[in-house]
Coordinates of C-alpha atoms and ligand atoms in Angstrom, one line a residue:
M6 CA 142.5 197.3 86.6
G7 CA 145.4 198.0 89.1
T8 CA 147.4 195.4 90.8
P9 CA 146.7 195.1 94.5
L10 CA 149.6 196.2 96.9
S11 CA 148.6 194.6 100.0
A12 CA 148.6 197.0 102.9
S13 CA 151.0 195.8 105.6
T14 CA 149.5 196.0 109.1
G15 CA 151.8 196.3 112.0
A16 CA 151.3 196.5 115.8
P17 CA 149.3 199.1 117.3
H18 CA 152.1 200.5 119.5
A19 CA 156.0 200.0 119.7
A20 CA 158.3 200.0 122.8
I21 CA 161.7 199.1 123.7
L22 CA 161.7 195.5 124.9
G23 CA 165.5 195.5 126.1
V24 CA 168.8 197.3 126.4
G25 CA 172.4 196.2 126.3
A26 CA 175.7 197.8 126.6
Y27 CA 179.5 197.1 125.9
R28 CA 182.0 199.2 127.6
P29 CA 185.7 198.9 126.4
V30 CA 187.8 197.2 129.1
R31 CA 190.6 200.1 129.2
V32 CA 189.8 202.9 131.5
V33 CA 191.7 205.8 130.5
P34 CA 192.1 208.7 133.3
N35 CA 192.7 212.3 132.3
A36 CA 196.2 211.9 133.4
D37 CA 196.9 209.7 130.4
V38 CA 195.6 212.3 128.0
V39 CA 196.8 215.7 129.2
D40 CA 200.5 215.7 128.2
A41 CA 199.8 215.4 124.6
I42 CA 197.4 218.5 124.8
D43 CA 199.2 220.4 127.3
S44 CA 196.0 220.2 129.7
S45 CA 195.3 219.1 133.2
D46 CA 192.8 217.0 134.9
E47 CA 191.4 220.2 136.8
W48 CA 190.8 221.7 133.5
I49 CA 189.2 218.9 131.8
Q50 CA 186.8 218.0 134.7
Q51 CA 185.7 221.7 135.2
R52 CA 185.0 222.3 131.5
S53 CA 183.7 218.9 130.7
G54 CA 182.9 216.8 133.9
I55 CA 184.8 214.0 132.3
K56 CA 187.1 212.1 134.6
T57 CA 187.9 209.0 132.8
R58 CA 186.8 207.3 129.5
R59 CA 187.0 203.9 127.8
W60 CA 189.2 203.3 124.9
A61 CA 188.8 200.2 122.8
G62 CA 191.8 197.7 122.7
P63 CA 192.6 196.0 119.2
E64 CA 190.0 193.2 119.9
E65 CA 187.2 195.7 120.6
S66 CA 186.2 196.3 117.1
V67 CA 182.8 198.1 116.0
Q68 CA 181.7 194.7 114.9
M69 CA 182.7 192.9 118.3
M70 CA 181.4 195.8 120.8
S71 CA 178.1 195.7 118.8
V72 CA 177.5 191.9 118.9
E73 CA 178.5 191.9 122.7
A74 CA 175.9 194.8 123.5
S75 CA 173.2 193.1 121.2
R76 CA 173.3 190.0 122.8
I77 CA 172.5 191.4 126.2
A78 CA 169.7 193.5 124.7
L79 CA 168.1 190.5 123.2
E80 CA 168.7 188.4 126.4
R81 CA 166.9 191.0 128.3
A82 CA 164.0 191.3 125.6
G83 CA 163.7 187.5 125.8
L84 CA 164.2 187.2 122.2
D85 CA 166.7 185.0 119.9
A86 CA 168.6 186.7 117.3
G87 CA 166.3 184.7 114.7
Q88 CA 163.3 186.8 115.9
I89 CA 165.0 190.0 114.8
D90 CA 163.9 191.1 111.3
C91 CA 165.8 194.5 110.9
V92 CA 169.2 195.7 112.3
V93 CA 170.0 199.3 112.3
V94 CA 173.4 200.5 113.1
A95 CA 174.2 204.1 114.1
T96 CA 177.8 204.8 113.8
V97 CA 180.4 207.2 112.0
S98 CA 183.4 205.2 112.9
H99 CA 183.1 201.8 111.0
L100 CA 186.1 202.5 108.6
L101 CA 184.8 200.8 105.7
Q102 CA 182.7 202.7 103.3
T103 CA 180.9 200.0 102.1
P104 CA 179.4 197.2 103.1
A105 CA 177.4 198.3 106.3
V106 CA 178.9 196.8 109.3
A107 CA 175.2 195.7 110.0
T108 CA 175.2 193.0 107.7
A109 CA 178.2 191.5 109.5
I110 CA 176.6 192.0 112.8
A111 CA 173.5 190.5 111.8
H112 CA 175.2 187.5 110.4
E113 CA 177.4 187.0 113.7
L114 CA 174.3 187.2 115.7
G115 CA 172.6 184.7 113.6
T116 CA 170.1 186.3 111.5
D117 CA 169.6 187.3 107.7
A118 CA 167.6 190.2 108.8
A119 CA 167.3 193.5 106.6
A120 CA 170.5 195.2 108.0
F121 CA 171.8 198.9 107.2
D122 CA 173.9 201.6 108.7
I123 CA 172.8 205.4 109.3
S124 CA 175.1 208.1 109.6
A125 CA 173.5 210.9 111.9
A126 CA 176.6 211.2 114.4
C127 CA 175.7 211.7 118.0
S128 CA 172.0 211.6 117.2
G129 CA 171.9 208.4 115.2
F130 CA 170.6 206.2 118.0
C131 CA 167.6 208.5 118.7
H132 CA 167.1 208.4 114.8
G133 CA 167.1 204.7 114.8
I134 CA 164.7 204.3 117.7
S135 CA 162.2 206.5 115.7
M136 CA 162.7 204.5 112.6
A137 CA 162.3 201.2 114.5
S138 CA 159.2 202.3 116.0
D139 CA 157.6 203.2 112.6
F140 CA 158.7 199.9 111.1
V141 CA 157.0 198.0 113.7
R142 CA 153.8 200.0 113.7
A143 CA 153.9 199.9 109.9
G144 CA 154.3 196.4 109.8
S145 CA 157.7 196.4 108.0
A146 CA 159.3 194.4 110.8
Q147 CA 158.1 192.9 114.1
H148 CA 161.3 193.2 116.0
V149 CA 164.2 195.8 115.2
L150 CA 167.6 196.0 116.9
V151 CA 168.8 199.4 117.1
I152 CA 172.6 199.6 117.8
G153 CA 174.6 202.9 118.4
V154 CA 178.5 202.0 118.3
E155 CA 181.6 204.0 117.9
R156 CA 185.3 203.5 117.8
L157 CA 186.1 207.1 117.8
T158 CA 189.9 206.6 118.9
D159 CA 190.4 205.5 115.3
I160 CA 189.7 208.9 114.1
L161 CA 190.8 211.0 116.8
D162 CA 194.0 213.1 117.0
L163 CA 195.5 212.6 120.4
T164 CA 197.4 216.2 119.9
D165 CA 194.2 218.0 119.4
R166 CA 193.1 220.1 122.5
G167 CA 189.4 220.6 121.3
T168 CA 188.7 216.6 120.9
A169 CA 191.2 214.3 122.5
F170 CA 189.7 214.5 126.0
I171 CA 186.3 214.3 125.0
F172 CA 185.6 211.3 122.7
A173 CA 185.5 207.6 123.6
D174 CA 184.5 204.3 122.6
G175 CA 181.6 201.8 123.3
A176 CA 178.4 200.2 122.1
G177 CA 174.9 200.1 123.0
A178 CA 171.9 198.4 121.8
A179 CA 167.9 198.2 122.2
V180 CA 165.3 195.9 121.0
V181 CA 162.1 197.6 119.6
G182 CA 159.2 195.6 119.2
P183 CA 155.2 195.4 119.5
S184 CA 153.4 196.7 122.4
D185 CA 149.8 196.9 123.6
T186 CA 150.3 200.5 125.0
P187 CA 152.6 203.2 123.5
G188 CA 156.1 203.0 124.6
I189 CA 157.8 205.3 122.2
G190 CA 156.6 208.9 121.5
P191 CA 156.5 210.8 118.4
V192 CA 160.1 212.2 117.4
V193 CA 161.1 215.7 117.2
W194 CA 164.0 215.8 114.7
G195 CA 165.9 217.9 112.5
S196 CA 169.1 219.3 111.1
D197 CA 171.0 222.8 110.9
G198 CA 173.0 222.3 107.9
E199 CA 174.3 225.9 108.0
Q200 CA 176.6 224.7 110.8
F201 CA 177.6 221.7 108.6
D202 CA 181.4 222.6 109.4
L203 CA 181.3 222.6 113.3
I204 CA 182.0 219.0 113.8
R205 CA 183.5 217.2 110.9
Q206 CA 186.0 214.7 109.4
R207 CA 188.8 217.1 108.7
E208 CA 189.9 215.7 105.4
D209 CA 187.9 213.6 102.7
W210 CA 189.5 210.6 101.4
R211 CA 190.7 212.2 98.1
D212 CA 192.8 214.7 100.6
V213 CA 194.3 211.6 102.1
V214 CA 195.1 209.7 98.9
G215 CA 196.0 212.5 96.8
S216 CA 197.2 212.4 93.3
P217 CA 200.6 212.5 91.5
E218 CA 200.0 216.4 91.1
R219 CA 198.6 216.8 94.4
P220 CA 200.0 214.2 96.9
G221 CA 197.8 213.4 99.8
S222 CA 198.3 213.6 103.4
G223 CA 198.6 209.8 104.0
V224 CA 197.2 210.3 107.5
M225 CA 194.0 208.9 108.9
P226 CA 191.1 211.7 108.5
H227 CA 190.6 213.2 112.1
L228 CA 187.4 214.3 113.8
V229 CA 187.5 218.0 114.3
M230 CA 185.3 220.4 116.3
Q231 CA 184.6 224.1 116.9
G232 CA 183.8 223.5 120.7
N233 CA 182.6 227.0 121.5
P234 CA 179.7 227.3 119.0
V235 CA 178.7 223.7 119.5
F236 CA 178.4 224.3 123.3
R237 CA 176.2 227.3 122.8
W238 CA 173.9 225.3 120.2
A239 CA 173.6 222.2 122.4
S240 CA 173.1 224.0 125.7
F241 CA 170.0 226.3 124.5
A242 CA 168.5 225.1 121.1
M243 CA 168.4 221.5 122.5
A244 CA 166.4 222.3 125.5
K245 CA 163.6 223.5 123.3
I246 CA 163.6 220.3 121.3
G247 CA 163.4 218.3 124.5
Q248 CA 160.4 220.2 125.7
Q249 CA 158.8 219.7 122.1
A250 CA 159.4 215.8 122.5
I251 CA 157.4 216.1 125.8
D252 CA 154.6 218.0 124.3
R253 CA 154.3 215.9 121.3
A254 CA 154.2 212.7 123.8
G255 CA 151.1 214.4 125.3
I256 CA 152.9 214.8 128.9
T257 CA 154.1 217.3 131.1
L258 CA 157.6 217.6 132.8
D259 CA 156.1 216.7 136.0
D260 CA 155.4 213.1 134.2
L261 CA 158.9 212.5 133.7
D262 CA 160.9 210.3 135.7
V263 CA 164.2 210.0 133.7
F264 CA 166.2 212.4 131.5
V265 CA 168.8 210.5 129.2
P266 CA 170.6 213.6 127.1
H267 CA 173.5 212.8 124.7
Q268 CA 176.5 212.4 127.1
A269 CA 178.5 215.4 125.3
N270 CA 179.6 217.0 128.2
M271 CA 178.4 217.5 131.9
R272 CA 178.2 221.5 131.4
I273 CA 175.7 220.8 128.7
I274 CA 173.8 218.3 130.3
D275 CA 173.4 220.8 133.5
A276 CA 172.6 223.6 131.1
M277 CA 170.0 221.8 129.4
A278 CA 168.3 220.7 132.6
R279 CA 168.2 224.2 133.8
S280 CA 166.8 225.6 130.5
M281 CA 164.2 223.0 130.6
K282 CA 163.3 223.7 134.2
L283 CA 163.4 219.9 135.0
P284 CA 161.6 219.2 138.3
S285 CA 164.0 218.0 140.9
H286 CA 162.5 214.4 141.0
V287 CA 163.9 213.9 137.5
R288 CA 166.7 211.6 137.6
I289 CA 169.4 212.7 135.1
A290 CA 171.9 210.4 133.2
R291 CA 175.5 211.6 134.0
D292 CA 177.7 208.6 132.4
V293 CA 179.8 211.1 130.6
A294 CA 182.0 211.4 133.8
D295 CA 183.7 207.9 133.3
Q296 CA 182.6 206.9 129.8
G297 CA 183.5 210.0 127.9
N298 CA 181.3 211.2 124.8
T299 CA 180.7 208.0 122.7
S300 CA 178.7 209.8 120.0
A301 CA 176.0 207.4 118.8
A302 CA 176.7 204.9 121.7
S303 CA 176.1 207.7 124.3
V304 CA 172.4 207.5 125.0
P305 CA 171.9 203.7 124.9
L306 CA 175.1 203.3 127.2
A307 CA 173.7 206.0 129.7
L308 CA 170.1 204.4 129.7
E309 CA 171.6 200.9 130.3
R310 CA 173.7 202.2 133.2
M311 CA 170.5 204.0 134.7
I312 CA 168.6 200.7 134.3
A313 CA 171.5 198.6 135.7
E314 CA 172.0 200.8 138.8
G315 CA 168.2 201.3 139.6
D316 CA 168.0 205.0 138.6
A317 CA 165.7 204.3 135.9
R318 CA 163.0 201.5 136.6
S319 CA 160.8 199.5 134.2
G320 CA 157.7 201.6 133.6
D321 CA 159.5 204.9 134.1
T322 CA 158.8 207.7 131.4
A323 CA 162.3 209.0 130.0
L324 CA 163.1 211.7 127.7
L325 CA 166.0 210.7 125.1
I326 CA 167.6 213.5 123.3
A327 CA 170.9 213.4 121.0
F328 CA 172.4 216.0 119.2
G329 CA 175.8 216.4 117.2
A330 CA 177.7 216.7 113.7
G331 CA 175.6 217.9 110.8
L332 CA 174.3 219.6 112.9
S333 CA 171.5 216.9 113.6
Y334 CA 169.2 215.9 116.4
A335 CA 166.3 213.7 117.4
A336 CA 164.4 213.5 120.7
Q337 CA 161.8 211.3 121.9
V338 CA 159.8 210.2 125.1
V339 CA 160.2 206.4 125.9
T340 CA 158.9 203.8 128.4
V341 CA 161.9 202.2 130.3
P342 CA 161.8 198.5 129.5
Ligands
LIG406 N1 193.1 222.2 128.1 C1 193.6 223.3 128.6 N2 193.4 224.5 128.0 C2 192.6 224.5 126.9 C3 192.0 223.4 126.2 C4 192.5 222.2 126.8 N3 192.2 221.0 126.2 N4 191.7 223.7 125.2 C5 191.6 225.0 125.2 N5 192.1 225.5 126.3 C6 192.3 226.9 126.6 C7 192.3 227.7 125.3 O1 193.6 228.0 124.9 C8 191.9 229.1 126.0 O2 192.9 229.7 126.7 P1 192.8 231.3 127.1 O3 191.8 231.8 127.5 O4 194.2 231.5 127.8 O5 192.9 231.7 125.3 C9 190.8 228.6 127.0 O6 191.1 227.3 127.4 C10 189.4 228.6 126.4 O7 189.4 228.1 125.2 P2 188.1 227.6 124.3 O8 188.5 227.0 123.2 O9 187.2 229.0 124.4 O10 187.5 226.6 125.3 P3 186.1 226.5 126.0 O11 185.8 227.1 127.0 O12 185.0 226.7 124.6 O13 186.1 225.0 126.5 C11 185.4 222.9 125.2 C12 186.2 223.9 125.2 C13 185.5 221.8 124.0 C14 185.3 222.2 126.6 C15 184.0 223.4 125.1 O14 183.7 224.4 124.1 C16 182.8 222.6 125.1 O15 182.5 221.6 125.7 N6 182.2 222.4 123.7 C17 181.1 221.3 123.4 C18 181.8 220.2 123.0 C19 181.1 219.0 123.0 O16 180.5 218.4 123.9 N7 181.0 218.5 121.6 C20 180.2 217.3 121.4 C21 178.8 217.6 120.9 S1 178.2 216.3 120.1

């Protein structure tokens, strides 16, 4: 005689119900970055498409930016924080190893929902959307708040020519909830741990702290990247993943209205669009030009901007794809809220 484990039943489908963003106030032009890395505005624009980026000030913490973006997403979804029963935060730049920043964000928003962080670097938001969709459909949660947030300037070496001009700060949030029609397609995700070292925190905490026999560096561990192999991997391997997400959603490229790739670098965005042979009617997110690469925040920030500027309209079909350290990646087709 077994004890019944009552099956939870969820919604038939899940969808994104609202998206919000927080962009730091300070706009940093290339001119403010070039001296420390012996570079030029022209070089940076030509190699990355970045003209300006947003860097957070002292008050613009991971928690503060997340709460601001979430409040907007909740309002647009027509929900109160109390209706959220799970908060998923994708970030690699919350500087406490524990607890998760998600619990503090949930508390400040006014919910005692389940709350935890995920570490999947630039692809964290797309991982979170997939998890949220599954939670809603399985009945583990009715409404899930997914946040992508970074304050990468805390771990940026401003004298590193390979990273200083690329990375930036910000937060994006999306509310995922029940829907009568499918609004989030099957995820295509994976990892390539053989390339674990291509983008990474340079020192682990033991190297920083050290020991009496082996003194540590005493400096913040910095983010380092081997730009060339990352560029090649992202430009070619990721186009195939985007196509797989389209296939798994049961649509064709012609059905696509909007393409929201991770805002790593304009050349990668263009190379992916070319490799995928995106039809000319597909509108492409190009937020990186004045936002920089905000890792986990980049896809929701770019999607929010397209919605705000009318480039993505409610009911449009959008391909989201994100990739980065790990190497890890995730892609899905979604309906624009
Ligand atoms: N400013 C000026 N010159 C620079 C420079 C900088 N910041 N960084 C490198 N250079 C120089 C090098 O010294 C080299 O000069 P040389 O030809 O005289 O030897 C030349 O530019 C090429 O260097 P390389 O390291 O091969 O640059 P690159 O063409 O690979 O461009 C990136 C560098 C970072 C722009 C490019 O690799 C890239 O976009 N990678 C992907 C990064 C990314 O988006 N990551 C996020 C994924 S989540």
